[in-house]
Coordinates of C-alpha atoms in Angstrom, one line a residue:
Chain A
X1368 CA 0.0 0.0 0.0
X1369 CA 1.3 3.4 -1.1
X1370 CA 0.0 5.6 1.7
X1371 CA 1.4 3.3 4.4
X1372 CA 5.3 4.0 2.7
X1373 CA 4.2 7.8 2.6
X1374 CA 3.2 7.7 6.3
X1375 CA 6.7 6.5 7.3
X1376 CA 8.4 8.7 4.3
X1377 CA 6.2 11.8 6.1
X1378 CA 7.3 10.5 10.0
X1379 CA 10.6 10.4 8.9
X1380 CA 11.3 13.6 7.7
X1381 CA 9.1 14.9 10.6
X1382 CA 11.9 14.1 12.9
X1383 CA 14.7 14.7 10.6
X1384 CA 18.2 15.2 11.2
X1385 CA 17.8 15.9 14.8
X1386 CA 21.1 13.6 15.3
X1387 CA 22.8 12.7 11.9
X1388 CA 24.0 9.4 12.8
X1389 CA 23.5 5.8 11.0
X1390 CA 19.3 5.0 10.2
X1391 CA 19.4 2.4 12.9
X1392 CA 21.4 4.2 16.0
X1393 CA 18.3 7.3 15.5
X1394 CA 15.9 4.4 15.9
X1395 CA 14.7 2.7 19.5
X1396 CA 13.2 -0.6 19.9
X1397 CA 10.2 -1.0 22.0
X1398 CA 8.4 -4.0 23.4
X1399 CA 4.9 -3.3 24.3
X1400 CA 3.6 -5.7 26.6
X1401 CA 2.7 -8.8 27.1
X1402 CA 3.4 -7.9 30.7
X1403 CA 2.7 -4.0 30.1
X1404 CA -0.2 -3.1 31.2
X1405 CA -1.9 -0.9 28.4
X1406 CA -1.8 -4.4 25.8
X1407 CA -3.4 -6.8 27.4
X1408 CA -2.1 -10.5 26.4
X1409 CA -0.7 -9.2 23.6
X1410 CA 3.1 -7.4 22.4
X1411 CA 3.9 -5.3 19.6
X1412 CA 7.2 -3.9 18.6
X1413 CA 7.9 -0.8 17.6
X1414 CA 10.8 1.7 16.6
X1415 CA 10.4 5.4 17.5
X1416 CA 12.4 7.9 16.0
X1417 CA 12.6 10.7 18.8
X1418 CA 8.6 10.8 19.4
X1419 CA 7.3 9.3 15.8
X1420 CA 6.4 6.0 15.6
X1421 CA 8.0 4.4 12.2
X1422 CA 7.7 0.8 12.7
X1423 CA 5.1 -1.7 14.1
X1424 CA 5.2 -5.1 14.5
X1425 CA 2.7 -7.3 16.3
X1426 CA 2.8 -10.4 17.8
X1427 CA 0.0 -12.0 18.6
X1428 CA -0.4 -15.6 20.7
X1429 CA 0.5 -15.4 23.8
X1430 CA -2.9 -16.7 24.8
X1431 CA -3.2 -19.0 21.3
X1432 CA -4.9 -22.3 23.0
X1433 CA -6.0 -23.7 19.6
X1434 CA -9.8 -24.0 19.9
X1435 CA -10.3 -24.9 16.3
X1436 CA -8.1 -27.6 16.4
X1437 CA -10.0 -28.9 19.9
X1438 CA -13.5 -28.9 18.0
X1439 CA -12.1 -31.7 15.3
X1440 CA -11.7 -33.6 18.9
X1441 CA -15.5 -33.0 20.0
X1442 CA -18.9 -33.4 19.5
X1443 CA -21.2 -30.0 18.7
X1444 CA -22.3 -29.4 22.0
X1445 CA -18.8 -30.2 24.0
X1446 CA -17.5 -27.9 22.0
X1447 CA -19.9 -24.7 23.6
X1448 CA -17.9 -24.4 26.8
X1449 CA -14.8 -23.8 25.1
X1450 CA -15.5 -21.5 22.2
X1451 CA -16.7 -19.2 24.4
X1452 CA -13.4 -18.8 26.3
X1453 CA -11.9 -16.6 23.6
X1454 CA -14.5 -13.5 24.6
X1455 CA -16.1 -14.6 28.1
X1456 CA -17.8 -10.9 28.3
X1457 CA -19.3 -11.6 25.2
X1458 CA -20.2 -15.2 25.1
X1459 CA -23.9 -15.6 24.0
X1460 CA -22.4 -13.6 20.8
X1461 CA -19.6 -15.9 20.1
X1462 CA -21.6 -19.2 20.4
X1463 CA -24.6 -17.7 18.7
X1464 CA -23.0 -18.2 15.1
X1465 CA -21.5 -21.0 16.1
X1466 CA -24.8 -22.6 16.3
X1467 CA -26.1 -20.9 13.5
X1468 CA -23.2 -22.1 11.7
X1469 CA -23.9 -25.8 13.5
X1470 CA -28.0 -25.5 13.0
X1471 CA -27.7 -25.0 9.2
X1472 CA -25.5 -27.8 8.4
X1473 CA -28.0 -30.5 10.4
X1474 CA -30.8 -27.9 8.7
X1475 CA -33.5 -27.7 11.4
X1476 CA -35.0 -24.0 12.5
X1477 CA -35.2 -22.9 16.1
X1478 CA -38.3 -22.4 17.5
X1479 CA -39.8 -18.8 17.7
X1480 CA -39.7 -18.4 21.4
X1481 CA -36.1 -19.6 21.5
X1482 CA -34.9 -17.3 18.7
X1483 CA -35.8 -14.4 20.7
X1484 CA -34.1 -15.6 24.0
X1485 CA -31.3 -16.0 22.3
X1486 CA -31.9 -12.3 21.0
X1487 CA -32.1 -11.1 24.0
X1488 CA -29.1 -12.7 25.7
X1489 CA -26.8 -11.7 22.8
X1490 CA -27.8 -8.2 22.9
X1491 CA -27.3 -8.0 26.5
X1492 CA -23.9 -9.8 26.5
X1493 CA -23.1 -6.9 23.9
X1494 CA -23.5 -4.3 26.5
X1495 CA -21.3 -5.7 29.2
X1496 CA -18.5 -6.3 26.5
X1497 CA -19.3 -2.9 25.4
X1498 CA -19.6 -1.6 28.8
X1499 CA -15.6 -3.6 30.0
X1500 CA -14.2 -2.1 26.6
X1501 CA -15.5 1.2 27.8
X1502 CA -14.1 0.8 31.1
X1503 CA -10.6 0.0 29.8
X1504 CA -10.4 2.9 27.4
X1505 CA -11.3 5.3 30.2
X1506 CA -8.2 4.1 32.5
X1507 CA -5.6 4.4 29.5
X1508 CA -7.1 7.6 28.7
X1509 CA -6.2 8.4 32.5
X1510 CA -10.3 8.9 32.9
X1511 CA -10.6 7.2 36.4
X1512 CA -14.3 7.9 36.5
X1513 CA -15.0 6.2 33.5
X1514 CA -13.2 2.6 34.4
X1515 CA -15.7 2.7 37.7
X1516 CA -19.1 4.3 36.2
X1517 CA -18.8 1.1 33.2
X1518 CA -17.2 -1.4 36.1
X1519 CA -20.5 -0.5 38.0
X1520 CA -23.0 -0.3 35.9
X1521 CA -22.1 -3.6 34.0
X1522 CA -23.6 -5.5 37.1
X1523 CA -26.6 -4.1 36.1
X1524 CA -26.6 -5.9 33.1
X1525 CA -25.0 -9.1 34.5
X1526 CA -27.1 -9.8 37.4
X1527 CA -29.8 -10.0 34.4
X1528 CA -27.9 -12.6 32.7
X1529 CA -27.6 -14.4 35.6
X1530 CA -31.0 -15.0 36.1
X1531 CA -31.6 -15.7 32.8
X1532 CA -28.8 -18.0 32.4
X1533 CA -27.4 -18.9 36.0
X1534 CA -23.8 -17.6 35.2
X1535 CA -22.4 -14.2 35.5
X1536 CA -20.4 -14.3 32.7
X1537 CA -19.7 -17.8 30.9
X1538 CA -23.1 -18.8 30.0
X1539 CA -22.6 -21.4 27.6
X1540 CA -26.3 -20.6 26.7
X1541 CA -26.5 -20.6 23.2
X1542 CA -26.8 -23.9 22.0
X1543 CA -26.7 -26.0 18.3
X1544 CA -31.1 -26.4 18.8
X1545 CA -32.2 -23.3 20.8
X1546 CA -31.0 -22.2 24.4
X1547 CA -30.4 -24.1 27.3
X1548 CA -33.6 -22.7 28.9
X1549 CA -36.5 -20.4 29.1
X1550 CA -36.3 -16.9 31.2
X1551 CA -37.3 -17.3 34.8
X1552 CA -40.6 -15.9 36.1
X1553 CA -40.6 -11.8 36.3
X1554 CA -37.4 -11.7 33.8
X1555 CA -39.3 -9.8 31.6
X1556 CA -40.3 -6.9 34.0
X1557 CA -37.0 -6.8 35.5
X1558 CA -35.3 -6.7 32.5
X1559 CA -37.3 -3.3 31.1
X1560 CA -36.7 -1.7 34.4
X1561 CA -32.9 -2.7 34.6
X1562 CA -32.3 -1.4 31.0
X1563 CA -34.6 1.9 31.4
X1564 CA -32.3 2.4 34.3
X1565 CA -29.3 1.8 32.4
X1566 CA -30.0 3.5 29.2
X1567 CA -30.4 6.8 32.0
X1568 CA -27.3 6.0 32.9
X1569 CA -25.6 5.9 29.5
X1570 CA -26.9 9.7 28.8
X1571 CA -24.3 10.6 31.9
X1572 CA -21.2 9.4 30.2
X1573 CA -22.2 11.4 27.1
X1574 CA -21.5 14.5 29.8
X1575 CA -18.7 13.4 32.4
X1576 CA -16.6 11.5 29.2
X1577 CA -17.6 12.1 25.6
X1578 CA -17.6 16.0 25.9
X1579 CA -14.6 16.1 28.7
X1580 CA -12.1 18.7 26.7
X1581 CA -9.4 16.6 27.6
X1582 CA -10.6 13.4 25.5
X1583 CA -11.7 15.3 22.8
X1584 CA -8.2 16.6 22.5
X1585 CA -6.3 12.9 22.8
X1586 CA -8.8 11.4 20.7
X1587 CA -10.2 14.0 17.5
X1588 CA -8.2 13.8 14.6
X1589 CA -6.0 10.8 16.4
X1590 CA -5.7 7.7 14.0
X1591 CA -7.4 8.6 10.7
X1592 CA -8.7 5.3 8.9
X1593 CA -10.2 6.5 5.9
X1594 CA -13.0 4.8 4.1
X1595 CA -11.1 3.5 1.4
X1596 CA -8.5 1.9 3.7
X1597 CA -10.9 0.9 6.2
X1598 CA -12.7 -0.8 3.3
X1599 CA -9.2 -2.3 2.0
X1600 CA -7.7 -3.7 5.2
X1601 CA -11.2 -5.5 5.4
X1602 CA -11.8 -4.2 9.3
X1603 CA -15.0 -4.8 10.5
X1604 CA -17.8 -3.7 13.6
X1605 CA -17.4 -0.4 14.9
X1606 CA -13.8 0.8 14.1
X1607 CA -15.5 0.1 10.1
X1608 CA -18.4 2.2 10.8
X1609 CA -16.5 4.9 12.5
X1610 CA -15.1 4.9 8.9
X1611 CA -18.2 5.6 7.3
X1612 CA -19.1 2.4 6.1
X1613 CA -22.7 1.8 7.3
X1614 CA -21.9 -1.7 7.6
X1615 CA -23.8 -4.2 10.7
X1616 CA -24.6 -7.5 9.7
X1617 CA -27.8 -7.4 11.8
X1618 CA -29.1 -5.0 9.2
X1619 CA -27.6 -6.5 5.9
X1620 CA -27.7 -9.9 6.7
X1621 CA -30.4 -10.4 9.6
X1622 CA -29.9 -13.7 11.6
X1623 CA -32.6 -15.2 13.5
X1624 CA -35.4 -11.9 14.7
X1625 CA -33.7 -9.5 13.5
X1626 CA -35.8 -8.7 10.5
X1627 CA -38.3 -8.0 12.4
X1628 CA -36.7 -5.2 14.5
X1629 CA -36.3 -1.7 14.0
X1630 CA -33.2 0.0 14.8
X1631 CA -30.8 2.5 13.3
X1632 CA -27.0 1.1 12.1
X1633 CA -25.3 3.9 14.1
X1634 CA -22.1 5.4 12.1
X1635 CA -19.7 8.6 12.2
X1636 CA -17.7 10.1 9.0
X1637 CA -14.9 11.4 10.9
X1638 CA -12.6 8.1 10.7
X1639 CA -10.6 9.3 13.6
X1640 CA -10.2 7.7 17.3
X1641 CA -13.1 9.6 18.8
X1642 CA -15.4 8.3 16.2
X1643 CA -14.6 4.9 17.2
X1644 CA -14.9 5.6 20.7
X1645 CA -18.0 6.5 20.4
X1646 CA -19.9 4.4 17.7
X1647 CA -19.9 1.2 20.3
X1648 CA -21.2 3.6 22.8
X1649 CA -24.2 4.4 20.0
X1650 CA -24.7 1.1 19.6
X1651 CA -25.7 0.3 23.1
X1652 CA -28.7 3.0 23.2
X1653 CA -29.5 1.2 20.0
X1654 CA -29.1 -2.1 21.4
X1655 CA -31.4 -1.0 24.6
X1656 CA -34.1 -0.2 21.9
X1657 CA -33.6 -3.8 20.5
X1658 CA -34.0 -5.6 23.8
X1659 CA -36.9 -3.6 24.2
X1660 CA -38.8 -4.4 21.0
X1661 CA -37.9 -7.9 21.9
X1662 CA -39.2 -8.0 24.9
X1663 CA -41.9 -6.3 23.3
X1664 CA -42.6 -9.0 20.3
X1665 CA -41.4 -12.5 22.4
X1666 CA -44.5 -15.0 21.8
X1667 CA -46.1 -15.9 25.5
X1668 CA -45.3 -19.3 25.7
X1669 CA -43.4 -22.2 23.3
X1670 CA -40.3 -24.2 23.2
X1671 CA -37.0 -22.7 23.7
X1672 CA -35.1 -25.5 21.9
X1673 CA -35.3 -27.6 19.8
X1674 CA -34.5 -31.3 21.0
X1675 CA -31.2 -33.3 19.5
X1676 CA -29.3 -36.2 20.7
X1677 CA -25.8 -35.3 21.8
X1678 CA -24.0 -36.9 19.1
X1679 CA -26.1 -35.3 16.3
X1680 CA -24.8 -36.1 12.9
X1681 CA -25.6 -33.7 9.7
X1682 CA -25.0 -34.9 6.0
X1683 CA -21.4 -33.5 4.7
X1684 CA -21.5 -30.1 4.0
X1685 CA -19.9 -26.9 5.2
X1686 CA -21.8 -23.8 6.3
X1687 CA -20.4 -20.1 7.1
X1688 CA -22.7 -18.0 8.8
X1689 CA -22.0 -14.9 10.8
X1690 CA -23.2 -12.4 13.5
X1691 CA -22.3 -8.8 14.5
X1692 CA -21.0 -9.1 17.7
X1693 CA -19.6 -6.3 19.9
X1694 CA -16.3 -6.5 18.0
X1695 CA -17.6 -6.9 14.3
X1696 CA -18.6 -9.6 12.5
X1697 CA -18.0 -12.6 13.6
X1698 CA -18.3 -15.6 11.4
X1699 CA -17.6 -19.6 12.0
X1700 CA -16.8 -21.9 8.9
X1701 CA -17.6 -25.4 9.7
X1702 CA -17.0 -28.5 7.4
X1703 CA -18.7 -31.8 7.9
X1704 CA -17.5 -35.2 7.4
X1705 CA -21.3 -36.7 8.1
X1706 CA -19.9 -37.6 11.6
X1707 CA -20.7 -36.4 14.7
X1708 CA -17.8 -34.3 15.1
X1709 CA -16.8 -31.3 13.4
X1710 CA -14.1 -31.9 10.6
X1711 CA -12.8 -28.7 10.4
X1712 CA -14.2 -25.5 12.5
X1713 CA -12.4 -21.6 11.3
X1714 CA -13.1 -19.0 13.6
X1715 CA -12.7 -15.7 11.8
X1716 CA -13.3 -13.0 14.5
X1717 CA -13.3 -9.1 14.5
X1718 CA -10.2 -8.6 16.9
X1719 CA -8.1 -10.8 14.5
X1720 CA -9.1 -8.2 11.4
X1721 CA -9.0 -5.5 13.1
X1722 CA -5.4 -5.8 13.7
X1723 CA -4.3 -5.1 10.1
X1724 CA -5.2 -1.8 11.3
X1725 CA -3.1 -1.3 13.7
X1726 CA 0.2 -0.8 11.9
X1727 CA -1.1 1.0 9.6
X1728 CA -2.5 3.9 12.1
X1729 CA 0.2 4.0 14.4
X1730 CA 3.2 4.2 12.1
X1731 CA 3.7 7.9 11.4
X1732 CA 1.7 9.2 14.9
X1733 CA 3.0 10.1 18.2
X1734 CA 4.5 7.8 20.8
X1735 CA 2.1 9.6 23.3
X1736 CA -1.1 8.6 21.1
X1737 CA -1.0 4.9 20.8
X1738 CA -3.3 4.1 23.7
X1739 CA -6.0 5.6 22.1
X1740 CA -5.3 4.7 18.6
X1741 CA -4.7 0.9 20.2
X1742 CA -7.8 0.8 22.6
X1743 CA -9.8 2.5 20.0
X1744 CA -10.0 -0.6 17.7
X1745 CA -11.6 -3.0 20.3
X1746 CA -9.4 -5.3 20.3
X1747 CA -9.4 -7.9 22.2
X1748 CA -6.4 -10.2 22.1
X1749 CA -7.1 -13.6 23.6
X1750 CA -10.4 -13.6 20.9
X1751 CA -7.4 -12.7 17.9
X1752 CA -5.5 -15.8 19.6
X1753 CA -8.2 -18.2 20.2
Chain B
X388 CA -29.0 11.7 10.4
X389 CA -29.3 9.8 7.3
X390 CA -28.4 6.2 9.4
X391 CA -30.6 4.2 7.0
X392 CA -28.5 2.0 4.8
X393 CA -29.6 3.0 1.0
X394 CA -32.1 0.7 -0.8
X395 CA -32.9 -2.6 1.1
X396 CA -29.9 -4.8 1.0
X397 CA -30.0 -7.9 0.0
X398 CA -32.6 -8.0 -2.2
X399 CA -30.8 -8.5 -5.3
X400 CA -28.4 -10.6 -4.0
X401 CA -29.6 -14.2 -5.5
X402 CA -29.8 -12.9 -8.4
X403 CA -26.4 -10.8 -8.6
X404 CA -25.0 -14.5 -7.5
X405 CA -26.2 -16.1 -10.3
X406 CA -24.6 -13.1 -12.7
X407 CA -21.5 -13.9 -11.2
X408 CA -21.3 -17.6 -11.5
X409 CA -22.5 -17.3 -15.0
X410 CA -20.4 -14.4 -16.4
X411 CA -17.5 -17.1 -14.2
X412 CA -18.3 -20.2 -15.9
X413 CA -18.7 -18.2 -19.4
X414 CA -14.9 -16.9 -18.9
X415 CA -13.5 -20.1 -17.5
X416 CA -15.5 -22.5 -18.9
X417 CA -14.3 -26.3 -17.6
X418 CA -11.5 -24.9 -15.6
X419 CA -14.2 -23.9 -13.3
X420 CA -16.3 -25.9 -10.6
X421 CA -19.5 -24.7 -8.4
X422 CA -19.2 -26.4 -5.3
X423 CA -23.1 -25.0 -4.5
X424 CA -24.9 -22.1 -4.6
X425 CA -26.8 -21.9 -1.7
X426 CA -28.9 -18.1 -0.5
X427 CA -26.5 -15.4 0.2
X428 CA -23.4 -18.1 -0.3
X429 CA -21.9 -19.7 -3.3
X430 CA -18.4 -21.8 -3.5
X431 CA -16.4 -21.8 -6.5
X432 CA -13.4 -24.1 -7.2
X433 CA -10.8 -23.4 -9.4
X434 CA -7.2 -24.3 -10.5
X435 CA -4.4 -23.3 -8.5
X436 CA -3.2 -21.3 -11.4
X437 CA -6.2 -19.4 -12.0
X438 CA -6.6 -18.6 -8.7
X439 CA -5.3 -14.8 -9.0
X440 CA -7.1 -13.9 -12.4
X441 CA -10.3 -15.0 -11.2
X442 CA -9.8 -13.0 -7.4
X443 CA -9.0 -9.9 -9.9
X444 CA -11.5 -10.6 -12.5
X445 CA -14.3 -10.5 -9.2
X446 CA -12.7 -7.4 -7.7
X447 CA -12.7 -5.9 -10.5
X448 CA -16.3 -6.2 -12.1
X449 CA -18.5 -7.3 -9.5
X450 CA -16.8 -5.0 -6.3
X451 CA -15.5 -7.7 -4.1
X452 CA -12.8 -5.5 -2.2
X453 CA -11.9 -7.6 1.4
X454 CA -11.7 -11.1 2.8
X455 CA -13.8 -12.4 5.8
X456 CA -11.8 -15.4 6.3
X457 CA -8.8 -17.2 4.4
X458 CA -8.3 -20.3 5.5
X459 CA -7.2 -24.2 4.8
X460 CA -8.9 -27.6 5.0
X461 CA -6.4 -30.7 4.9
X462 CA -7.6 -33.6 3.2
X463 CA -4.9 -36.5 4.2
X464 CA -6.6 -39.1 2.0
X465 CA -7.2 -37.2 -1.3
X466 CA -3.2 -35.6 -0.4
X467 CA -4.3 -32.5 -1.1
X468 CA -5.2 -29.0 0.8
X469 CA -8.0 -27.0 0.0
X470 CA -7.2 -23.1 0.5
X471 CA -10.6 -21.5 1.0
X472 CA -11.1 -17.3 0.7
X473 CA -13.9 -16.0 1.9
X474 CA -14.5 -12.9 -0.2
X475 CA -17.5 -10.1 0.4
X476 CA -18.0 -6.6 -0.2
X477 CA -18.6 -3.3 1.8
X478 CA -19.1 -1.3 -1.4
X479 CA -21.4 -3.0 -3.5
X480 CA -24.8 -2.4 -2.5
X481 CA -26.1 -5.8 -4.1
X482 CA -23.1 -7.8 -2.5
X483 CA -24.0 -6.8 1.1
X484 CA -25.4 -10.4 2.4
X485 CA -23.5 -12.7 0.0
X486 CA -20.5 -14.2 0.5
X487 CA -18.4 -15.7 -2.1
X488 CA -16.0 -19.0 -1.1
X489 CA -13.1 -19.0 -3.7
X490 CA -11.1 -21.9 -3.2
X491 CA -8.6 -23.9 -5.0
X492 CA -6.8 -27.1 -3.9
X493 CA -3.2 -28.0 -3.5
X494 CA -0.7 -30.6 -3.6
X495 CA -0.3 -32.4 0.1
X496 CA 3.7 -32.8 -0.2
X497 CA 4.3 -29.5 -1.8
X498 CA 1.7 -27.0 -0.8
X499 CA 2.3 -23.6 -2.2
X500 CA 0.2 -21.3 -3.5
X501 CA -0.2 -18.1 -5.0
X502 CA -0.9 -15.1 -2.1
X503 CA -3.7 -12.8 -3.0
X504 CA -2.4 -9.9 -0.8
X505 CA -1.6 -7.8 -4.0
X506 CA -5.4 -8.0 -4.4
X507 CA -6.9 -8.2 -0.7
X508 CA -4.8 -6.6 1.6
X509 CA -7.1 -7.8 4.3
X510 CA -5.8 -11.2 4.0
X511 CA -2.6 -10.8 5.0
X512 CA -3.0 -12.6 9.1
X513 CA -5.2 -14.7 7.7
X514 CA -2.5 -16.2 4.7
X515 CA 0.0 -16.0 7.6
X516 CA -2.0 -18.1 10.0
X517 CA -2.7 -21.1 7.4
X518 CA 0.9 -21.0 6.1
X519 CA 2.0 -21.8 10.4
X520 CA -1.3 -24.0 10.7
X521 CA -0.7 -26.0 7.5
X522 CA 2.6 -25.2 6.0
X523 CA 1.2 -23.6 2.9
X524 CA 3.7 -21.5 1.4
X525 CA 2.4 -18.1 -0.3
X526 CA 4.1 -17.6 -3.2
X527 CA 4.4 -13.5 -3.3
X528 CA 3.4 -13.1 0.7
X529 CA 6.4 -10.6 2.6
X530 CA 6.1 -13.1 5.6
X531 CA 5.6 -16.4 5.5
X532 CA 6.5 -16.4 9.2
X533 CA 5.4 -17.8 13.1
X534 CA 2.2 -15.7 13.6
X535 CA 0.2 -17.4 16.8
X536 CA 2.5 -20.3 17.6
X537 CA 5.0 -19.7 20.0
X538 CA 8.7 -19.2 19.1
X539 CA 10.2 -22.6 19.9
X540 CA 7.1 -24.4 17.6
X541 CA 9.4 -27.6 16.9
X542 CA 5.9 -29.8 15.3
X543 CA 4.3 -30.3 12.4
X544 CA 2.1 -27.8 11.3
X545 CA -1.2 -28.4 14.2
X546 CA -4.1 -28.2 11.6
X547 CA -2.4 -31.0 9.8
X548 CA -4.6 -33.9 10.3
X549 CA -1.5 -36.3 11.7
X550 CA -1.2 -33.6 14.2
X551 CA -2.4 -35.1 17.7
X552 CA -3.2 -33.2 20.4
X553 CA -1.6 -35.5 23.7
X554 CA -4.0 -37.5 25.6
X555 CA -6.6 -37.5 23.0

C-alpha cells in the first residue's frame, strides 16, 4: 500500500536530522507488553524515531490455545464451553453463530420463542462487552471515573444474565437447537426496568466522558482510517463504521429476529479515534431499543429449543454463517464429514481483522497517542488468539 | 441523520450471485467448478493457477474488495489441501449479504500457493495463520512467518490432520 510508505516517508522527515547518525542508531526498539499493562495479552514492537512512531510489528499468541483444532476432537455441544473462552464478556455472541453455523449444516430451524431468547441474551452480552471495553479505554485515557461508572453499571446488566442464564459471565447458553432454557418468572419486567435504568445511565457518560475537553483533545483527529482503507484492510464492527461504512450484519444480513426489528446502524464520518470511541457507545442505546422491542414481540409461551441427541450427525457439507457481535462480524466456517464431530471448524473474529489496522495507524503518529489509537480498535487479544 | 442504509440490501443478491457464477463459468468455462450455490453463499473451485485472475476478474467487475476469512482444510486421503477465501463486499450495495467462497486445492507434499495480498490486503493474518497452521507457502506473501504459535514451535504444522493433540 502506497499511503502506508508515505506515512513512514512523512514521520521520517518529521523528525529529521535531529542527530545525523546511521538509520538504525536514531531508531529505539520497544516491546509493548505482554506484561505492560496498556496491551493486554498481547506485544507489539515498535521503533520510534525521537517521538514518531515508524515501525510496528505485532505479535500475537501469547494466549493461542488452539480451539479450532479442539473442536475436530468433540462433539457439537462439548464444543460450547470452550468457544466461548476466547471472549467470556461476550459469550452468548460468540456461540450464537457458532450454532447458526452448526444449525444450518443438520438444517433444522429454532423455535420462535427460543430465537428471541437467544436475542435477548446476545444483545445484553453486547452491552457488558461494550460496557468492559469502555471501562478500559477510560483508564488508558487516564479517565478514572470512566473505568468505575462502566465497572458499575455492567452488574446491572450481569445480574440480568444471571438470572436468565445462571452464570455471570460464561453462560454457555447458546446452544446448536435453541438455548439451554426459558427466562425465569418476572425476567421480563425486570429486565425493562434494569435497562430503562441503564439506558439513564448511558446519557451521563455522554456528559462526564464524551464532551470532557481533555478526551476530545487525545482522541479528534488521532488515528485517521479513511473509508477507502478501512474498506481495503477488510476491518470490520465499529472501528469500520466509525469509517463511514454503514456496515452491521444485523441489518444486511439479519440472523434469527432480527428482520423483524427496528433500529438504526449507528455510524460517524470522521474516521478518527473519537469516532470509534464512540460508535460502540451508539450502539448500546441502539441495542437498549432492540432488547426492548424484543421484549416487546417475544410469543407468550413455546419451546425454547429444539430437542437433539448429543452426538447429532448432519450430512457432509460446510456452512459459514456470521453475526455482528460487539467487535464486528464474527463468522464460523464449519466442514462436515457426516460424523458427529466437526471436521474442520475456522473462527474468523473481529479482533483478529482488526489488527491489520493497527500498523497502519500508528506508524507515522505520536509515541504519546498509541493508547488511544490501540484501545480505539476493540481489540481484544485472547479472541485474535483463540 | 441519514443512518438508514440506502435501498434494502440484500434483495438482489440471488440474483447478482447467479450473474457472477455465469459471467465465471462463461470466462472459464471447464476450468471452473461450483461447489453450490446456496442463498446469500456460493463456493467456486478453481485451478491453482487461475486462482489470482479470477480473485482480480471478481474485484474488479463485480466490487469484491476484502476477505472475511482465508483459511485451509487438509484432506490426508485425497493428499491435497483445499485453500478457501472467503470474499465479500462493503461497497457493492447488491453484494452486502453474499458471501463468495473462492477456493482452489493443492498438492499435500508440496503445498504452495499463490498469495492474493496484491489483491486483498485484508488477508494478509489470515494467509499467515494457514501458512504456520498447514505449512502452505504463499508464493508472493512478505512473511511467510510464526504468527500465533509460540517461538520454539518444533511440530508439524497443528491443523495438519496427523497432528495429535496428547492424551486424546
Amino acid at each position: 500500500m502506497s499511503t502506508l510508505e508515505e506515512k513512514i516517508d512523512e514521520a521520517k522527515n518529521l523528525s529529521m536530522q535531529i542527530v545525523k547518525d546511521s538509520e538504525e542508531d536514531r531508531l529505539m526498539t520497544l516491546s509493548v507488553g505482554p506484561q505492560h499493562p496498556g496491551s493486554g495479552h498481547f506485544r507489539f514492537v515498535i521503533k520510534i524515531d525521537g517521538d514518531y512512531i515508524v515501525y510496528v510489528d505485532p505479535d500475537p499468541g501469547y494466549v493461542h490455545r488452539g480451539h479450532e483444532k479442539m473442536c475436530e476432537y468433540r462433539n457439537f455441544f462439548q464444543n460450547i464451553p470452550h468457544l466461548e473462552r476466547p471472549v467470556i464478556h461476550d459469550s452468548c455472541n460468540i456461540t450464537y453463530s457458532y450454532s447458526l453455523a452448526i444449525e444450518d449444516l443438520i438444517g433444522i430451524t429454532v423455535p420462535r420463542r427460543g430465537q428471541f431468547i437467544r436475542a435477548i441474551a446476545s444483545e445484553l452480552n453486547r452491552l457488558v462487552y461494550t460496557e468492559y471495553w469502555l471501562a478500559i479505554y477510560g483508564i488508558f485515557l487516564g479517565h478514572s471515573t470512566m473505568f468505575m461508572w462502566p465497572a458499575g453499571d455492567r452488574e446491572l446488566i450481569i445480574d440480568l444474565l444471571e438470572r436468565l442464564t445462571g452464570h455471570r459471565v460464561t453462560h454457555a447458553f447458546n446452544i446448536p437447537g435453541g438455548v439451554r432454557n426459558d427466562m425465569p418468572y418476572n425476567f421480563k419486567e425486570k429486565c425493562l426496568t434494569q435497562v430503562n435504568y441503564f439506558e439513564k445511565r448511558l446519557k451521563e457518560y455522554e456528559h462526564i466522558f464524551y464532551n470532557n475537553p481533555l478526551l476530545r483533545q487525545r482522541t479528534e483527529g488521532v488515528g485517521i482510517l479513511s473509508k477507502e482503507d478501512a474498506i481495503k484492510l477488510g476491518v470490520t464492527g465499529s472501528v469500520l463504521r466509525a469509517s463511514g461504512v454503514p456496515y452491521d450484519i444485523r441489518k444486511v444480513e439479519p440472523y434469527d429476529v432480527y428482520d423483524e426489528i427496528d433500529f438504526n446502524v449507528q455510524y460517524m464520518k470522521t474516521c478518527d479515534s473519537f469516532a470509534r470511541a464512540y460508535v460502540p457507545y451508539l450502539d448500546m442505546i441502539e441495542s437498549c431499543h432492540i432488547i426492548r422491542q424484543l421484549l416487546d414481540k417475544i410469543p407468550e409461551s413455546g419451546d425454547v429449543r429444539e430437542k437433539l441427541l448429543s452426538n447429532v450427525k448432519g450430512p457432509p457439507g460446510e456452512s459459514f454463517k456470521r453475526i455482528e457481535s460487539g467487535r464486528g462480524a464474527l463468522s464460523y466456517h464449519i466442514v462436515s464429514d457426516g460424523t458427529s464431530r466437526a471436521y474442520r471448524v475456522k473462527m474468523s473474529v473481529g479482533s483478529f481483522r482488526n489488527l491489520l489496522a493497527l500498523p497502519f495507524l500508528l506508524v507515522g503518529s505520536k509515541l504519546g497517542d498509541m493508547p488511544p489509537i490501540y484501545w480505539s480498535l476493540n481489540y481484544w487479544p485472547v479472541e485474535a488468539d483463540r | 441523520m441519514d443512518n438508514q442504509i440506502e435501498s434494502s440490501p440484500g434483495k438482489n443478491s440471488i440474483y447478482i450471485s447467479h450473474d457472477i457464477l455465469k459471467s465465471l463459468v462463461e470466462k472459464y468455462n471447464t476450468k471452473i467448478k461450483i461447489v453450490y450455490d446456496k442463498r446469500n453463499r456460493s463456493k467456486i473451485m478453481v485451478e491453482p493457477e487461475n486462482l489470482v485472475e479470477t480473485a482480480i476478474f471478481l474485484r474488479d467487475h463485480y466490487g469484491f474488495d476484502h476477505a472475511e476469512s482465508a483459511s485451509g482444510t487438509d484432506y490426508p486421503k485425497d493428499n491435497e489441501i483445499e485453500i478457501n477465501y472467503h470474499l465479500g463486499s462493503y461497497s457493492n450495495q447488491d453484494l452486502l449479504p453474499y458471501i463468495l467462497v473462492l477456493s482452489t486445492k493443492i498438492n499435500r507434499n508440496d503445498p504452495k500457493s499463490n498469495s492474493l495480498i496484491n489483491i486483498f490486503p485484508s488477508v494478509e493474518y489470515h494467509e499467515r495463520e494457514t501458512y504456520e497452521m498447514l505449512g502452505v507457502y504463499f508464493i508472493g506473501h512478505p512473511r511467510n512467518e510464526r504468527f500465533l504459535l509460540p517461538e520454539d514451535w518444533a511440530d508439524i504444522p497443528p491443523l495438519r490432520k496427523e497432528f495429535r493433540i496428547k492424551g486424546r
